Amino acid sequence: MKSNRNLFTGAILSLFLVFALSCDNIDYPPLSSSDTVEYSYGQFVWHDLITPNPDKAMDFYSQLFGWTYKSLGNGEMSYHVIYNGDKAIGGIIPLNVKTHPSGEWLSSVSVPDVDKAVAYNTQKGGKTLFKPSNFKGRGRSALVQDPEGAYISFIKSETGDPEFQSADNSWLWNELWTSDLESSLKFYKGVAPYVSEEVKSEKVPYFLMKAQDLKLCGMMKNPGEKMRSAWLPYIKVKDVEQVSATATSLGAVLMLEPRDDVRNGSVAIIQDPNGAPFAIQIWNE
């Protein structure tokens, strides 16, 4: 596991150095369309898929969720903006690395100060994969590996954070699977103004991370000893069994099928055809 993790870290770093140089003049879609600039620090506001086969990924997610795309830039390093309806919700970045052909979703969390968040991560033993940089239309952002090895992007939007809306076929939740739950809980309280609350109804220790009375993400210990710590994004669906069946018919792998003993059968975990894991869940507000 250690050598694969190091290869992927190097691949991520090389990818973003090339990507930044090739996309320097791109105008990125703003995170918020509101007339007022407001922030909800600790909220996950954007998701990027790094993948060795963007065309295959776009076809998969388009058939599964109805997503559409707008490509920015030119050539192999184009940035493909994901739209759910008329709302931009994420992006797709090519990752053509022979040493690690698997994709991964990278989640971006809103922070008060990107540079301070990166310095804090370094102080606590994390790594900086892409230093704080300004992106036109988007704001200031940096990509890091937290002290337990999970990839995450820190972002301060120049237009403020989007209003949280859990629309069908869009982002619902983010969950950290960590090798050290206690350490991760403590660490992320230094990243954003989180307050943790244990959920007693879960079968394993599970914590909600809240800020300003909003439930923003969750944390649990890795279910497997050899798993790398990672953030798992959730997508809201109307029918978890139907989406799971469609995903497998399109070449995905069902990592966790809907089960009555796991959140009453409302959840499934899927690995897309390029190897990127994500979860789907029915959620009735």
CSV table of C-alpha atoms in Angstrom, one decimal:
chain,number,residue,atom,x,y,z
A,1,MET,CA,0.0,0.0,0.0
A,2,LYS,CA,2.7,2.4,0.9
A,3,SER,CA,4.4,2.4,-2.6
A,4,ASN,CA,1.1,2.8,-4.4
A,5,ARG,CA,0.2,5.7,-2.2
A,6,ASN,CA,3.6,7.4,-3.0
A,7,LEU,CA,3.1,6.8,-6.7
A,8,PHE,CA,-0.4,8.4,-6.6
A,9,THR,CA,0.9,11.3,-4.6
A,10,GLY,CA,3.6,11.9,-7.2
A,11,ALA,CA,1.1,11.5,-10.0
A,12,ILE,CA,-1.3,14.1,-8.4
A,13,LEU,CA,1.5,16.6,-8.0
A,14,SER,CA,2.7,16.2,-11.5
A,15,LEU,CA,-0.8,16.4,-12.8
A,16,PHE,CA,-1.7,19.7,-11.1
A,17,LEU,CA,1.6,21.3,-12.1
A,18,VAL,CA,0.9,20.6,-15.8
A,19,PHE,CA,-2.8,21.4,-15.4
A,20,ALA,CA,-2.1,24.8,-13.8
A,21,LEU,CA,0.3,25.8,-16.6
A,22,SER,CA,-2.1,24.7,-19.4
A,23,CYS,CA,-5.2,26.3,-17.9
A,24,ASP,CA,-3.8,29.5,-16.6
A,25,ASN,CA,-6.1,31.6,-18.8
A,26,ILE,CA,-9.3,29.7,-18.1
A,27,ASP,CA,-12.3,31.6,-16.6
A,28,TYR,CA,-13.8,29.0,-14.2
A,29,PRO,CA,-17.5,29.1,-13.3
A,30,PRO,CA,-18.1,30.9,-10.0
A,31,LEU,CA,-19.1,28.9,-7.0
A,32,SER,CA,-22.0,31.2,-6.1
A,33,SER,CA,-24.4,33.2,-8.3
A,34,SER,CA,-25.8,35.2,-5.4
A,35,ASP,CA,-25.6,39.0,-5.4
A,36,THR,CA,-24.2,38.9,-1.9
A,37,VAL,CA,-20.8,37.3,-0.9
A,38,GLU,CA,-21.4,35.0,2.0
A,39,TYR,CA,-19.4,32.0,3.3
A,40,SER,CA,-20.2,28.8,5.1
A,41,TYR,CA,-16.8,27.7,6.3
A,42,GLY,CA,-16.5,23.9,6.5
A,43,GLN,CA,-19.0,23.3,3.7
A,44,PHE,CA,-17.9,21.2,0.8
A,45,VAL,CA,-18.5,23.4,-2.2
A,46,TRP,CA,-17.0,21.7,-5.3
A,47,HIS,CA,-15.8,18.2,-6.5
A,48,ASP,CA,-13.3,17.4,-9.1
A,49,LEU,CA,-12.8,13.9,-10.7
A,50,ILE,CA,-9.3,13.1,-11.7
A,51,THR,CA,-9.4,10.2,-14.2
A,52,PRO,CA,-7.2,8.4,-16.8
A,53,ASN,CA,-10.1,8.4,-19.3
A,54,PRO,CA,-12.2,11.6,-19.2
A,55,ASP,CA,-14.3,10.6,-22.2
A,56,LYS,CA,-15.3,7.3,-20.7
A,57,ALA,CA,-16.0,9.0,-17.3
A,58,MET,CA,-18.2,11.7,-19.0
A,59,ASP,CA,-20.2,9.0,-20.8
A,60,PHE,CA,-20.7,7.0,-17.7
A,61,TYR,CA,-21.9,9.8,-15.5
A,62,SER,CA,-24.0,11.3,-18.3
A,63,GLN,CA,-25.9,8.0,-18.6
A,64,LEU,CA,-26.1,7.4,-14.9
A,65,PHE,CA,-27.1,10.9,-13.7
A,66,GLY,CA,-27.9,12.9,-16.8
A,67,TRP,CA,-24.9,15.2,-16.3
A,68,THR,CA,-23.7,17.4,-19.1
A,69,TYR,CA,-20.4,19.1,-19.7
A,70,LYS,CA,-18.6,22.2,-20.9
A,71,SER,CA,-14.9,21.8,-21.8
A,72,LEU,CA,-12.6,24.7,-21.0
A,73,GLY,CA,-9.1,25.0,-22.5
A,74,ASN,CA,-7.6,23.0,-25.3
A,75,GLY,CA,-6.0,19.7,-26.0
A,76,GLU,CA,-5.5,16.8,-23.6
A,77,MET,CA,-5.5,18.9,-20.5
A,78,SER,CA,-8.9,20.5,-21.0
A,79,TYR,CA,-11.0,21.0,-17.9
A,80,HIS,CA,-14.5,19.6,-18.3
A,81,VAL,CA,-17.1,21.4,-16.1
A,82,ILE,CA,-19.9,19.1,-14.9
A,83,TYR,CA,-23.5,20.4,-15.0
A,84,ASN,CA,-26.5,19.0,-13.2
A,85,GLY,CA,-29.3,20.7,-15.1
A,86,ASP,CA,-28.1,24.3,-15.4
A,87,LYS,CA,-25.9,24.3,-12.3
A,88,ALA,CA,-22.2,23.7,-12.4
A,89,ILE,CA,-21.3,21.2,-9.7
A,90,GLY,CA,-17.8,19.9,-10.4
A,91,GLY,CA,-15.1,19.2,-13.0
A,92,ILE,CA,-13.2,16.4,-14.7
A,93,ILE,CA,-9.4,16.5,-15.1
A,94,PRO,CA,-7.4,14.0,-17.1
A,95,LEU,CA,-5.0,11.8,-15.2
A,96,ASN,CA,-2.9,9.8,-17.7
A,97,VAL,CA,-0.4,8.1,-15.4
A,98,LYS,CA,0.7,4.5,-16.2
A,99,THR,CA,1.9,3.9,-12.7
A,100,HIS,CA,-1.6,4.5,-11.3
A,101,PRO,CA,-4.5,4.2,-13.8
A,102,SER,CA,-7.2,4.6,-11.2
A,103,GLY,CA,-9.4,7.7,-10.8
A,104,GLU,CA,-10.5,9.6,-7.6
A,105,TRP,CA,-12.9,12.3,-6.6
A,106,LEU,CA,-11.3,15.3,-4.9
A,107,SER,CA,-13.5,17.3,-2.7
A,108,SER,CA,-13.1,21.1,-1.9
A,109,VAL,CA,-13.9,22.5,1.5
A,110,SER,CA,-14.5,26.2,2.1
A,111,VAL,CA,-11.9,27.7,4.6
A,112,PRO,CA,-11.4,31.3,5.9
A,113,ASP,CA,-7.8,31.5,4.7
A,114,VAL,CA,-6.3,29.0,2.2
A,115,ASP,CA,-2.7,29.9,3.1
A,116,LYS,CA,-3.2,29.5,6.8
A,117,ALA,CA,-5.0,26.2,6.3
A,118,VAL,CA,-2.1,24.9,4.2
A,119,ALA,CA,0.4,26.1,6.8
A,120,TYR,CA,-1.7,24.4,9.5
A,121,ASN,CA,-1.8,21.1,7.5
A,122,THR,CA,2.0,21.2,7.1
A,123,GLN,CA,2.5,21.9,10.8
A,124,LYS,CA,0.3,18.8,11.7
A,125,GLY,CA,2.3,16.5,9.4
A,126,GLY,CA,0.3,16.8,6.1
A,127,LYS,CA,1.7,17.4,2.6
A,128,THR,CA,1.1,20.2,0.1
A,129,LEU,CA,0.5,18.8,-3.3
A,130,PHE,CA,-0.4,22.0,-5.1
A,131,LYS,CA,0.4,25.3,-3.3
A,132,PRO,CA,-2.2,28.1,-2.9
A,133,SER,CA,-3.0,29.6,-6.2
A,134,ASN,CA,-5.6,32.0,-7.7
A,135,PHE,CA,-8.0,30.7,-10.4
A,136,LYS,CA,-9.9,33.3,-12.4
A,137,GLY,CA,-13.5,33.3,-11.6
A,138,ARG,CA,-13.1,30.7,-8.8
A,139,GLY,CA,-10.9,32.1,-6.1
A,140,ARG,CA,-7.9,30.8,-4.2
A,141,SER,CA,-7.3,27.1,-3.8
A,142,ALA,CA,-4.7,24.5,-2.8
A,143,LEU,CA,-4.6,20.7,-2.8
A,144,VAL,CA,-3.1,18.9,0.2
A,145,GLN,CA,-2.9,15.5,1.7
A,146,ASP,CA,-4.0,15.6,5.4
A,147,PRO,CA,-2.0,14.1,8.2
A,148,GLU,CA,-3.7,10.7,7.7
A,149,GLY,CA,-3.2,10.7,4.0
A,150,ALA,CA,-6.6,11.9,2.6
A,151,TYR,CA,-6.6,14.2,-0.3
A,152,ILE,CA,-8.6,17.4,0.1
A,153,SER,CA,-8.7,20.9,-1.5
A,154,PHE,CA,-8.9,24.1,0.6
A,155,ILE,CA,-10.8,26.9,-1.2
A,156,LYS,CA,-11.8,30.5,-0.6
A,157,SER,CA,-14.2,31.5,-3.3
A,158,GLU,CA,-14.1,35.0,-4.7
A,159,THR,CA,-17.9,35.0,-5.1
A,160,GLY,CA,-18.8,33.4,-1.7
A,161,ASP,CA,-20.1,29.9,-1.1
A,162,PRO,CA,-23.1,28.4,-2.9
A,163,GLU,CA,-26.3,28.0,-1.0
A,164,PHE,CA,-26.5,24.3,0.1
A,165,GLN,CA,-29.1,22.5,-2.0
A,166,SER,CA,-29.3,18.7,-2.1
A,167,ALA,CA,-30.8,18.3,-5.6
A,168,ASP,CA,-31.4,14.9,-7.1
A,169,ASN,CA,-28.3,13.7,-8.9
A,170,SER,CA,-26.1,16.2,-7.2
A,171,TRP,CA,-23.9,16.2,-4.1
A,172,LEU,CA,-25.5,15.3,-0.8
A,173,TRP,CA,-22.7,14.6,1.7
A,174,ASN,CA,-19.0,14.0,2.2
A,175,GLU,CA,-17.6,11.4,4.6
A,176,LEU,CA,-14.0,10.9,5.7
A,177,TRP,CA,-12.9,7.3,6.2
A,178,THR,CA,-9.8,7.7,8.3
A,179,SER,CA,-7.1,5.5,9.8
A,180,ASP,CA,-7.2,7.5,13.0
A,181,LEU,CA,-10.6,8.9,13.9
A,182,GLU,CA,-9.6,10.8,17.0
A,183,SER,CA,-6.7,12.5,15.2
A,184,SER,CA,-8.9,13.5,12.2
A,185,LEU,CA,-11.6,14.9,14.4
A,186,LYS,CA,-9.1,17.1,16.2
A,187,PHE,CA,-7.3,18.1,12.9
A,188,TYR,CA,-10.3,19.3,11.0
A,189,LYS,CA,-11.6,21.4,13.9
A,190,GLY,CA,-8.5,23.5,13.1
A,191,VAL,CA,-9.3,23.7,9.4
A,192,ALA,CA,-12.9,25.0,9.8
A,193,PRO,CA,-15.1,26.0,12.7
A,194,TYR,CA,-16.4,22.4,13.2
A,195,VAL,CA,-18.1,21.0,16.2
A,196,SER,CA,-18.4,17.2,16.3
A,197,GLU,CA,-21.4,15.2,17.4
A,198,GLU,CA,-21.4,11.4,17.7
A,199,VAL,CA,-24.3,9.6,16.0
A,200,LYS,CA,-25.3,6.8,18.4
A,201,SER,CA,-27.6,5.1,15.9
A,202,GLU,CA,-24.7,4.0,13.7
A,203,LYS,CA,-23.2,0.5,14.2
A,204,VAL,CA,-19.7,1.9,14.2
A,205,PRO,CA,-18.3,5.1,15.8
A,206,TYR,CA,-19.6,7.9,13.5
A,207,PHE,CA,-19.3,11.7,14.0
A,208,LEU,CA,-21.2,14.6,12.3
A,209,MET,CA,-19.1,17.7,11.8
A,210,LYS,CA,-21.3,20.8,12.2
A,211,ALA,CA,-20.8,24.6,11.9
A,212,GLN,CA,-23.5,27.2,12.6
A,213,ASP,CA,-26.0,24.4,13.3
A,214,LEU,CA,-25.5,23.0,9.8
A,215,LYS,CA,-24.5,19.4,9.4
A,216,LEU,CA,-21.6,19.6,6.9
A,217,CYS,CA,-19.8,16.2,6.7
A,218,GLY,CA,-19.2,13.0,8.6
A,219,MET,CA,-16.2,11.0,9.8
A,220,MET,CA,-15.7,7.3,10.6
A,221,LYS,CA,-12.8,4.9,11.0
A,222,ASN,CA,-11.7,3.0,8.0
A,223,PRO,CA,-13.6,-0.3,7.7
A,224,GLY,CA,-10.5,-2.0,6.3
A,225,GLU,CA,-7.0,-2.0,7.9
A,226,LYS,CA,-5.1,-1.5,4.6
A,227,MET,CA,-7.3,1.2,3.2
A,228,ARG,CA,-5.9,4.7,2.6
A,229,SER,CA,-7.7,7.5,4.4
A,230,ALA,CA,-10.0,9.2,1.9
A,231,TRP,CA,-13.0,11.5,1.5
A,232,LEU,CA,-16.0,9.7,0.0
A,233,PRO,CA,-18.6,12.0,-1.8
A,234,TYR,CA,-22.3,11.1,-1.7
A,235,ILE,CA,-24.7,11.8,-4.5
A,236,LYS,CA,-28.5,12.1,-3.9
A,237,VAL,CA,-30.7,9.7,-5.9
A,238,LYS,CA,-34.4,8.7,-5.9
A,239,ASP,CA,-33.8,5.0,-6.4
A,240,VAL,CA,-30.6,3.5,-5.0
A,241,GLU,CA,-31.3,0.0,-6.4
A,242,GLN,CA,-32.1,1.2,-9.9
A,243,VAL,CA,-29.0,3.5,-10.0
A,244,SER,CA,-26.8,0.7,-8.7
A,245,ALA,CA,-28.1,-1.7,-11.4
A,246,THR,CA,-27.6,0.9,-14.1
A,247,ALA,CA,-24.0,1.6,-12.9
A,248,THR,CA,-23.0,-2.0,-13.0
A,249,SER,CA,-24.5,-2.4,-16.5
A,250,LEU,CA,-22.2,0.5,-17.6
A,251,GLY,CA,-19.1,-1.2,-16.3
A,252,ALA,CA,-19.0,0.1,-12.7
A,253,VAL,CA,-18.2,-2.1,-9.6
A,254,LEU,CA,-20.6,-2.3,-6.7
A,255,MET,CA,-18.5,-2.0,-3.6
A,256,LEU,CA,-21.4,-2.0,-1.2
A,257,GLU,CA,-24.9,-3.0,-2.5
A,258,PRO,CA,-28.0,-1.7,-0.8
A,259,ARG,CA,-28.5,-3.6,2.4
A,260,ASP,CA,-31.3,-3.5,5.0
A,261,ASP,CA,-28.7,-3.5,7.8
A,262,VAL,CA,-26.9,-0.4,6.4
A,263,ARG,CA,-29.0,2.7,6.8
A,264,ASN,CA,-32.1,0.8,5.9
A,265,GLY,CA,-31.0,0.0,2.4
A,266,SER,CA,-30.7,3.7,1.3
A,267,VAL,CA,-27.0,3.6,0.5
A,268,ALA,CA,-24.7,2.0,-2.0
A,269,ILE,CA,-21.0,2.6,-2.8
A,270,ILE,CA,-19.9,2.4,-6.4
A,271,GLN,CA,-16.5,2.4,-8.1
A,272,ASP,CA,-16.8,3.9,-11.6
A,273,PRO,CA,-15.3,2.2,-14.6
A,274,ASN,CA,-12.1,4.2,-14.1
A,275,GLY,CA,-11.8,3.2,-10.4
A,276,ALA,CA,-13.1,6.3,-8.6
A,277,PRO,CA,-15.3,5.5,-5.6
A,278,PHE,CA,-18.5,7.4,-4.7
A,279,ALA,CA,-21.6,6.8,-2.7
A,280,ILE,CA,-25.3,7.2,-3.6
A,281,GLN,CA,-28.1,7.7,-1.1
A,282,ILE,CA,-31.8,8.2,-1.0
A,283,TRP,CA,-32.5,11.3,1.2
A,284,ASN,CA,-35.9,12.6,2.1
A,285,GLU,CA,-35.6,15.9,3.8
